[in-house]
PDB file of C-alpha atoms in Angstrom:
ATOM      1  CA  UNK A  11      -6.595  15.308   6.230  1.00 32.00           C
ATOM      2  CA  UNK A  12      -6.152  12.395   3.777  1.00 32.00           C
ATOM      3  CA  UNK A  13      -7.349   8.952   5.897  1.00 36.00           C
ATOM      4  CA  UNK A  14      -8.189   5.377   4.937  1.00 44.00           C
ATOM      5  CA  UNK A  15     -11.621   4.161   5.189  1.00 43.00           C
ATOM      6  CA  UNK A  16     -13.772   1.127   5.095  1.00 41.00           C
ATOM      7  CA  UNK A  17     -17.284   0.935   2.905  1.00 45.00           C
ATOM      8  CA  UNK A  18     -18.983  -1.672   5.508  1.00 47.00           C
ATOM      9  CA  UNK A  19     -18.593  -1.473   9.133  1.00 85.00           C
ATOM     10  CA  UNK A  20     -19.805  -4.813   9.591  1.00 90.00           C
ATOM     11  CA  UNK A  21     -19.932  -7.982   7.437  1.00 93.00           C
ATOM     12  CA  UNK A  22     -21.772 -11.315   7.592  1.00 95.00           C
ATOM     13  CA  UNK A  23     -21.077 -13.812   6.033  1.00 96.00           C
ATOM     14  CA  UNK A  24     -22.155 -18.310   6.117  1.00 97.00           C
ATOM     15  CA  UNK A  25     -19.025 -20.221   7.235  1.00 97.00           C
ATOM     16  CA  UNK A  26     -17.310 -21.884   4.065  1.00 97.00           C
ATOM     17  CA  UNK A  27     -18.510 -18.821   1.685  1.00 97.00           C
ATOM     18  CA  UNK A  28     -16.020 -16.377   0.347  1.00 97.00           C
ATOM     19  CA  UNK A  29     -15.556 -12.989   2.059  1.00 97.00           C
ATOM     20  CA  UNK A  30     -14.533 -10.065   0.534  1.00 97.00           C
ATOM     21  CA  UNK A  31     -13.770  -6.499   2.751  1.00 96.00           C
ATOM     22  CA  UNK A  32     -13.448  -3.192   0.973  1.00 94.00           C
ATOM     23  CA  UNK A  33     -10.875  -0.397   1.675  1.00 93.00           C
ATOM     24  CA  UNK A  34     -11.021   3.027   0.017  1.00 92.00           C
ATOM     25  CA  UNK A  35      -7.870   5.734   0.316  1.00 88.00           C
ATOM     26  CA  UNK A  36      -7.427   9.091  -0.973  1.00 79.00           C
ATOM     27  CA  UNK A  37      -3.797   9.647  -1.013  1.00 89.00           C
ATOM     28  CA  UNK A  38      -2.202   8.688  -4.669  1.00 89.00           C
ATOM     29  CA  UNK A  39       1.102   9.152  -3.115  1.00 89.00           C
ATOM     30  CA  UNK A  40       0.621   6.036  -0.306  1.00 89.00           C
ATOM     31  CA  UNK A  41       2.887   3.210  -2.188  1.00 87.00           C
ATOM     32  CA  UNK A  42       2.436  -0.117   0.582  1.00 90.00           C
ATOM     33  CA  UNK A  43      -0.893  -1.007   1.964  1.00 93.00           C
ATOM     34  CA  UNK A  44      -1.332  -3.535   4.384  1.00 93.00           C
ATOM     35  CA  UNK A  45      -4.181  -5.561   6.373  1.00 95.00           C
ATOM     36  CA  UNK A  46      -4.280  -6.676  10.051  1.00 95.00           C
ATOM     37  CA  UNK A  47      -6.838  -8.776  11.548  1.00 95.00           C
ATOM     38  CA  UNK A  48      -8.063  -8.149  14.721  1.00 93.00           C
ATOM     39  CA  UNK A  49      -9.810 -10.417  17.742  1.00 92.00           C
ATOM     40  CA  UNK A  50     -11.666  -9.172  20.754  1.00 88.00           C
ATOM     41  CA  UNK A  51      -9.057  -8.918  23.222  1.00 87.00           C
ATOM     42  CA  UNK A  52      -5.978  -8.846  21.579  1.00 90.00           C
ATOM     43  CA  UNK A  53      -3.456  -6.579  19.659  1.00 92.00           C
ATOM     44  CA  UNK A  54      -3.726  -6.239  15.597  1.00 92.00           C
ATOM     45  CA  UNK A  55      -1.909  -8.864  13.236  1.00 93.00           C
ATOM     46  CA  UNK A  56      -0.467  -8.800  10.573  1.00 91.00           C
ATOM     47  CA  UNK A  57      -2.525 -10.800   7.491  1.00 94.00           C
ATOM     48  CA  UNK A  58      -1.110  -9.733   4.064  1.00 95.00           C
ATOM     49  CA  UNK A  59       0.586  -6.397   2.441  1.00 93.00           C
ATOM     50  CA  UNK A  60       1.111  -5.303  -0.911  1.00 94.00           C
ATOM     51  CA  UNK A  61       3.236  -2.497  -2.729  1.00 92.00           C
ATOM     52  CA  UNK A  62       1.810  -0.029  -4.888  1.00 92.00           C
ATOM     53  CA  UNK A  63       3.661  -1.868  -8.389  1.00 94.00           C
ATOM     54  CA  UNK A  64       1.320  -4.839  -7.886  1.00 96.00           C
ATOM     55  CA  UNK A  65      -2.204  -5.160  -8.288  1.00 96.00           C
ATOM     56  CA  UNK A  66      -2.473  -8.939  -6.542  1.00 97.00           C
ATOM     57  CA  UNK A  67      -1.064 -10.722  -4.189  1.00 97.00           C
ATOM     58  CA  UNK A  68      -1.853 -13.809  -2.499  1.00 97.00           C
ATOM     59  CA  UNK A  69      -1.114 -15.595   0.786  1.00 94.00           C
ATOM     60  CA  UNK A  70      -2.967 -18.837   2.286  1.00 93.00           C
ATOM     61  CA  UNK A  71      -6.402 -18.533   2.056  1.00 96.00           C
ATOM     62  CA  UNK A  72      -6.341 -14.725   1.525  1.00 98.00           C
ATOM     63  CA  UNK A  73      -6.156 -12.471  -1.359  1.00 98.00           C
ATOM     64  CA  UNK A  74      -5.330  -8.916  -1.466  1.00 98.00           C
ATOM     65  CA  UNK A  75      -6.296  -6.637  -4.834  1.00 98.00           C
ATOM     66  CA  UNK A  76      -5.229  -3.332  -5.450  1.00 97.00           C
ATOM     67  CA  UNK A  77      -6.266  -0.847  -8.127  1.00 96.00           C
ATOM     68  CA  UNK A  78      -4.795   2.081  -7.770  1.00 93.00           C
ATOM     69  CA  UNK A  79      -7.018   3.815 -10.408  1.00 93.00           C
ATOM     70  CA  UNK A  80      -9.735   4.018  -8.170  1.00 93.00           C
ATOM     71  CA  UNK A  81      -7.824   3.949  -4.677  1.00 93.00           C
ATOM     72  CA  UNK A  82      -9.713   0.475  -3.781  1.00 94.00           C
ATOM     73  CA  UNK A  83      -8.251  -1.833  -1.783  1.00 95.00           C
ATOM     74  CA  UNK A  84      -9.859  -5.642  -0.779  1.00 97.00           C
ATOM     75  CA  UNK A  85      -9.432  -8.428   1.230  1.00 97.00           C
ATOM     76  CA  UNK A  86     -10.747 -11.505  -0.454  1.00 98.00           C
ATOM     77  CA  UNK A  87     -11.072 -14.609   2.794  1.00 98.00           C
ATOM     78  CA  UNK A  88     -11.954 -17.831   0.928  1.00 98.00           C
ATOM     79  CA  UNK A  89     -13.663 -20.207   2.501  1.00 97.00           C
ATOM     80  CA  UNK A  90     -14.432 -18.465   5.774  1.00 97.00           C
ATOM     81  CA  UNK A  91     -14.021 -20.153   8.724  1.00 97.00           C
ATOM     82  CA  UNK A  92     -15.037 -19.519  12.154  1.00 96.00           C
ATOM     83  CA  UNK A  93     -12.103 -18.204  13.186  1.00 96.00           C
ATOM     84  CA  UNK A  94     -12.223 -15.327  10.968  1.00 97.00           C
ATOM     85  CA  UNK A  95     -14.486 -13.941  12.776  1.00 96.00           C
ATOM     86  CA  UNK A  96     -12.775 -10.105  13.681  1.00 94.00           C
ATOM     87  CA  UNK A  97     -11.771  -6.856  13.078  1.00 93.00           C
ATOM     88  CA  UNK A  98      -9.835  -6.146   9.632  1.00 95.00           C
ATOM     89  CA  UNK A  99      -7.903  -3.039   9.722  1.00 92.00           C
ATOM     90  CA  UNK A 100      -6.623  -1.893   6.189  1.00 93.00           C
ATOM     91  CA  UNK A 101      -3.730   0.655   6.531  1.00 91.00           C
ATOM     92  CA  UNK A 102      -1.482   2.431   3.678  1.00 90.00           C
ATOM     93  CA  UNK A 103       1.776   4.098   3.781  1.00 86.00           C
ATOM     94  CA  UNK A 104       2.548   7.641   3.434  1.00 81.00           C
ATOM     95  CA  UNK A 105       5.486   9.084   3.952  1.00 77.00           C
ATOM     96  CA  UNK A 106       6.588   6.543   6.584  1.00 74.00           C
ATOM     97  CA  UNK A 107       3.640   6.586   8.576  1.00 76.00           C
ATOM     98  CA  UNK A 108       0.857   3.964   8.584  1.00 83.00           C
ATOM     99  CA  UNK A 109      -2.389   5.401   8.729  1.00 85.00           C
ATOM    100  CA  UNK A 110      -5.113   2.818   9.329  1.00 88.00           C
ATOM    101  CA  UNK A 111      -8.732   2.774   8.983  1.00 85.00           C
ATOM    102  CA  UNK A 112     -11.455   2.381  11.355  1.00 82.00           C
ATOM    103  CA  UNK A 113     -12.278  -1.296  10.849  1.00 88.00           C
ATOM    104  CA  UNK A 114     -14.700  -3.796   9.365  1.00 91.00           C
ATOM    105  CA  UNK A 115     -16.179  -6.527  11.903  1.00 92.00           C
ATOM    106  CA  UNK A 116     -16.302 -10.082   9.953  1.00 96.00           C
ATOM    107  CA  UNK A 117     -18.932 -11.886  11.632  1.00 95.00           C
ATOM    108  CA  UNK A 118     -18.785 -15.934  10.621  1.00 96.00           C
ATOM    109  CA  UNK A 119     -22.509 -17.792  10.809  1.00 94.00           C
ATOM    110  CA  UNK A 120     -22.315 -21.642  11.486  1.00 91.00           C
TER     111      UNK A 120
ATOM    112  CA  UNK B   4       4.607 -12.953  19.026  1.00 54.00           C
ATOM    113  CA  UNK B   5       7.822 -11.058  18.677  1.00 62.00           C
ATOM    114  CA  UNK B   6       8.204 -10.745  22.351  1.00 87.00           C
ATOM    115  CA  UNK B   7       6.425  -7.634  23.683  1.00 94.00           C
ATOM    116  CA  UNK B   8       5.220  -7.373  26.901  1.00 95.00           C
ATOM    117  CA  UNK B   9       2.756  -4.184  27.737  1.00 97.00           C
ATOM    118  CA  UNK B  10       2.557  -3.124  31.562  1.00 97.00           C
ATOM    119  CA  UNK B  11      -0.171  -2.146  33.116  1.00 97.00           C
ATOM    120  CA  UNK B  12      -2.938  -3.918  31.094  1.00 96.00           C
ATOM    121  CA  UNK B  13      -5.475  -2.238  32.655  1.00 96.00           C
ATOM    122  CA  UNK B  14      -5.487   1.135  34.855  1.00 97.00           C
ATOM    123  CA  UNK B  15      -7.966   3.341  35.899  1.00 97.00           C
ATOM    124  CA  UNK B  16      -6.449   6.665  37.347  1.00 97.00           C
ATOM    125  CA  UNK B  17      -8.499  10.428  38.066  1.00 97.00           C
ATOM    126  CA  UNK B  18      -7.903  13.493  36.271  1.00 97.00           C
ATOM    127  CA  UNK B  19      -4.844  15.323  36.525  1.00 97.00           C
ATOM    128  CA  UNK B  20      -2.632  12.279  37.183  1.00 97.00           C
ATOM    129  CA  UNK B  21       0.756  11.113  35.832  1.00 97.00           C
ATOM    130  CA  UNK B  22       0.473   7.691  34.114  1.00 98.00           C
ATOM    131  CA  UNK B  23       3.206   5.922  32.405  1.00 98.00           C
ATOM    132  CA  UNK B  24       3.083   3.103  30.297  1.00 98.00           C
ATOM    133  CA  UNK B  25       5.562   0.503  29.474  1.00 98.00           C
ATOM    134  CA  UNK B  26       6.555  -1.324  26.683  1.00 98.00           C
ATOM    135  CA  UNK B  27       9.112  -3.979  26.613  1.00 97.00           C
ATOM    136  CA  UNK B  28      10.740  -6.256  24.067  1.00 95.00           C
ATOM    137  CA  UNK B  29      13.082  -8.844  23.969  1.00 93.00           C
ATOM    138  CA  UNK B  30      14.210  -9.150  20.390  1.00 87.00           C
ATOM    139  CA  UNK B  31      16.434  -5.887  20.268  1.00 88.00           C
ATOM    140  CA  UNK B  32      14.326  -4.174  17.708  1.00 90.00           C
ATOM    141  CA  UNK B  33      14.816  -1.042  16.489  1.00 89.00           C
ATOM    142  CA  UNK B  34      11.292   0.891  15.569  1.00 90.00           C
ATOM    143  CA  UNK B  35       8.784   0.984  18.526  1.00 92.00           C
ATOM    144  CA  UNK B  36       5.861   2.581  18.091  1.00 93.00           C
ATOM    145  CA  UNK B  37       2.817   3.798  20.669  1.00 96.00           C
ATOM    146  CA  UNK B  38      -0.280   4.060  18.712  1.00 95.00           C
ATOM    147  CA  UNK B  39      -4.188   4.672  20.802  1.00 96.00           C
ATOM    148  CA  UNK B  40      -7.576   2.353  19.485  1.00 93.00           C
ATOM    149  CA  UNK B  41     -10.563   4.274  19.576  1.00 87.00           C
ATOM    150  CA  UNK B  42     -14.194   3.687  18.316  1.00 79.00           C
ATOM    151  CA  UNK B  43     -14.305   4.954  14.975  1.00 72.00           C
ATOM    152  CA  UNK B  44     -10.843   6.542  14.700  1.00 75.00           C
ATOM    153  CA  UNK B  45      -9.137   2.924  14.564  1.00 82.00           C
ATOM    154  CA  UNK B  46      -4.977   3.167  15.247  1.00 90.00           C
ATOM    155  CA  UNK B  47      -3.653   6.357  15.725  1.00 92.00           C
ATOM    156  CA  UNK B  48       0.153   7.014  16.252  1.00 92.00           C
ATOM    157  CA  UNK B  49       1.440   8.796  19.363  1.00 96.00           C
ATOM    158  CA  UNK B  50       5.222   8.518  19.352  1.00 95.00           C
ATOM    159  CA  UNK B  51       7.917   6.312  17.765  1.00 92.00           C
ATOM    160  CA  UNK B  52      11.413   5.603  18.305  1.00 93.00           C
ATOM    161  CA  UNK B  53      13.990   4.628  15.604  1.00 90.00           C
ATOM    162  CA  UNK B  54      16.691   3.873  18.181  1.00 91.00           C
ATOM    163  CA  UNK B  55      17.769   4.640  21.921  1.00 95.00           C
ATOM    164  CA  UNK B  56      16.955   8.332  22.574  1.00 94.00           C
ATOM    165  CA  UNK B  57      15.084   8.549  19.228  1.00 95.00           C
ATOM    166  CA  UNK B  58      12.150   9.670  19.164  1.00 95.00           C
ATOM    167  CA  UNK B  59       9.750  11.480  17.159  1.00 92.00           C
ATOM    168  CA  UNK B  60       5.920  12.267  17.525  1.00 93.00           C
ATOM    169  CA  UNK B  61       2.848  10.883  15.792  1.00 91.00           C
ATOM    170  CA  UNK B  62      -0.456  12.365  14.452  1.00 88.00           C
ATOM    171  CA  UNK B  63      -1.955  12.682  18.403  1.00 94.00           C
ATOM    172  CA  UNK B  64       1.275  13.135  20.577  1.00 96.00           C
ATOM    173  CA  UNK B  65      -0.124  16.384  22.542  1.00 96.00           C
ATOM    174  CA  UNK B  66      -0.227  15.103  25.907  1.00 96.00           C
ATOM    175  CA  UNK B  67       2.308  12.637  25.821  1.00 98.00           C
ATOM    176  CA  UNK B  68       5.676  12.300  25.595  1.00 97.00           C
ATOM    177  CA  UNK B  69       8.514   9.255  25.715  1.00 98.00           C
ATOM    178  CA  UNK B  70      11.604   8.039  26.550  1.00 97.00           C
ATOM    179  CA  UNK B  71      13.361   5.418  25.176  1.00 97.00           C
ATOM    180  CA  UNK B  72      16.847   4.552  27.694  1.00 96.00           C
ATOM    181  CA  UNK B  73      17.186   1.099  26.457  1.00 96.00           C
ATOM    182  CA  UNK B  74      16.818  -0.556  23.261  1.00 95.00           C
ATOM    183  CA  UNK B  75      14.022  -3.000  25.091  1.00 96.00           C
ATOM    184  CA  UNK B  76      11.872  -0.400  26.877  1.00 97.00           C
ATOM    185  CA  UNK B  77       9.593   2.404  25.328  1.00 98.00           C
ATOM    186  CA  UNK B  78       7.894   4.642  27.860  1.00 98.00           C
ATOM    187  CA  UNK B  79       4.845   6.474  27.139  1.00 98.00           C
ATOM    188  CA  UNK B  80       3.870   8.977  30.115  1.00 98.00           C
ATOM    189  CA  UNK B  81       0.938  11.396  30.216  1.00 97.00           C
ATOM    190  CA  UNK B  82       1.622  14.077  32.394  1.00 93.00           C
ATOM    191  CA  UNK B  83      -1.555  15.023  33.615  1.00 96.00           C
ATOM    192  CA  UNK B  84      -4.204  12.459  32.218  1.00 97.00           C
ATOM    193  CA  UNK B  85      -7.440  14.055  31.130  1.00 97.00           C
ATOM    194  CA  UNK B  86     -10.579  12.062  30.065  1.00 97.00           C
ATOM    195  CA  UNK B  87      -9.990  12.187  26.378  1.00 96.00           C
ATOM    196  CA  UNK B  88      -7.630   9.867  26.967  1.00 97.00           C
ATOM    197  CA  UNK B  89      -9.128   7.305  27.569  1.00 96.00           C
ATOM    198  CA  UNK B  90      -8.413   4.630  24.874  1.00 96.00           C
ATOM    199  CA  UNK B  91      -7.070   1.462  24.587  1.00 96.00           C
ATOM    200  CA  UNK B  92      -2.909   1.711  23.763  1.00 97.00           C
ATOM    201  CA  UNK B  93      -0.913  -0.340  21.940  1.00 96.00           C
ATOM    202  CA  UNK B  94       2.693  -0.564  21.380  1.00 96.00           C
ATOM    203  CA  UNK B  95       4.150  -2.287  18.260  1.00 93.00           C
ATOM    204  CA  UNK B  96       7.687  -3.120  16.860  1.00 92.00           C
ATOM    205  CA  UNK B  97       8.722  -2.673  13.329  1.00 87.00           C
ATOM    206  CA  UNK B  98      10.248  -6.288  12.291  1.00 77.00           C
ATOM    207  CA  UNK B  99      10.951  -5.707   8.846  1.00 70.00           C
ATOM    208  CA  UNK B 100      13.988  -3.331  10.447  1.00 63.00           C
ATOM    209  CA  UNK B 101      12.687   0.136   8.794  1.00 61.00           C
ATOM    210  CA  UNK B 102       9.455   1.921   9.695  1.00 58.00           C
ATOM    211  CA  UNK B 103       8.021   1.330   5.908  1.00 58.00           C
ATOM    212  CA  UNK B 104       7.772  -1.949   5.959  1.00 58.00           C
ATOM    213  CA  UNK B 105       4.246  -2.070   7.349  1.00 63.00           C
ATOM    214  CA  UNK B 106       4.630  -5.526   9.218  1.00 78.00           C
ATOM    215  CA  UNK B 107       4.271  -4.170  12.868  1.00 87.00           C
ATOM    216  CA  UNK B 108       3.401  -6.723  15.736  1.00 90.00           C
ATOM    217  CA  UNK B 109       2.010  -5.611  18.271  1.00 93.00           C
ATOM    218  CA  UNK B 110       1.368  -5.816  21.891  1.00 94.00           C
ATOM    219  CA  UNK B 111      -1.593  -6.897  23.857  1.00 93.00           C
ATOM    220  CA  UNK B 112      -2.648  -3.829  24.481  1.00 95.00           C
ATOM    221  CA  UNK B 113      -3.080  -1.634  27.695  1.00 97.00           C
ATOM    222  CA  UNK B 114      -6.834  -0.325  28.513  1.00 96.00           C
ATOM    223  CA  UNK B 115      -6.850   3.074  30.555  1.00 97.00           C
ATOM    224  CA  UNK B 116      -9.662   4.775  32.020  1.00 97.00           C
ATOM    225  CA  UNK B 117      -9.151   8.489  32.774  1.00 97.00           C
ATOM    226  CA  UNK B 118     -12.132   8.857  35.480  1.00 96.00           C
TER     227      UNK B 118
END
């Protein structure tokens, strides 16, 4: 079946660089798309989301870009801090149902 | 954090079992959701509930079922628990009001080990 996926299981990245995770999906049809970060431990959370009649959106310190042409979805951190460091789940809506991804790890070097 | 409270956080239980896992929330929401973590799979939905009595299944609901009684508890029971799953669970309310909206929080989770 149709699923969302991530191109890197694991990023590094120096603390105070930019970090950018990558989403692919294969369903035309999803229309809301959002990302959760995860922490060792704990439940997801909610970062940022964006509808399918956008192509940007930003919140505090994150950016989320959609292009729809190529089903590509990323999560742009600036300035990475420390506490990044976690799991980023993308997830898109079809029909009601979010479908997430298996996960990127975000590892932050001092 | 929305006010959801997962119980047991941890259980190990044998084959062939009954577990049942409980979700409770203080806020009156509507949506509830049950969804498994996995390596490599990431969140997979079990069951939801829309209201009391609601319910619907998920892309992985064989072996479980639900109950929902009261707006604040959701109830997810496996019958006879089998290794597969194993898993980490997760229950999440919809606070956006509708089950589209995407911005689920979710519970601390509840790790169970099928031996």
């Amino acid at each position: 079946g149709e699923s969302v996926g991530l191109h890197l299981p694991t990023l590094s990245v120096q603390e105070g660089d930019n970090s950018i995770i990558n989403c692919a999906y294969s369903n035309s049809a999803s229309d809301y798309f959002i990302w959760y970060k995860q922490e060792s431990g704990k439940g997801p959370q909610f970062i940022i989301d964006i509808r399918s009649n956008m192509d940007k959106r930003q919140g505090q310190r994150v950016t989320v870009l959609l292009n729809k042409t190529v089903k590509h979805l990323s999560l742009q951190i600036a300035a990475t801090q420390p506490g990044d460091s976690a799991v980023y789940f993308c997830a898109e809506n079809l029909l009601d149902k979010l479908i997430f991804g298996s996960g990127t790890r975000l590892l932050v070097r001092p | 954090d929305a006010g959801i409270t997962q119980s047991p956080r941890h259980k190990v239980t044998e084959t062939g079992t009954p577990v049942t896992l409980r979700c409770h929330q203080t806020e009156n929401h509507r949506y509830m959701y049950w969804y498994r973590q996995d390596p490599g799979h990431g969140l997979r939905l079990i069951h939801y509930s829309y209201g009391v009595k609601d319910t619907d299944k998920g892309e992985v609901s064989d072996g479980y079922s639900v109950s929902r009684s009261k707006t604040e508890d959701f109830l997810l029971t496996l019958e006879s628990a089998t290794s597969s799953q194993t898993s980490v669970y997760f229950c999440a309310i919809s606070v956006g009001g509708a089950m589209n909206t995407g911005e689920l929080f979710f519970g601390e989770g509840s790790r169970l080990t099928v031996l």
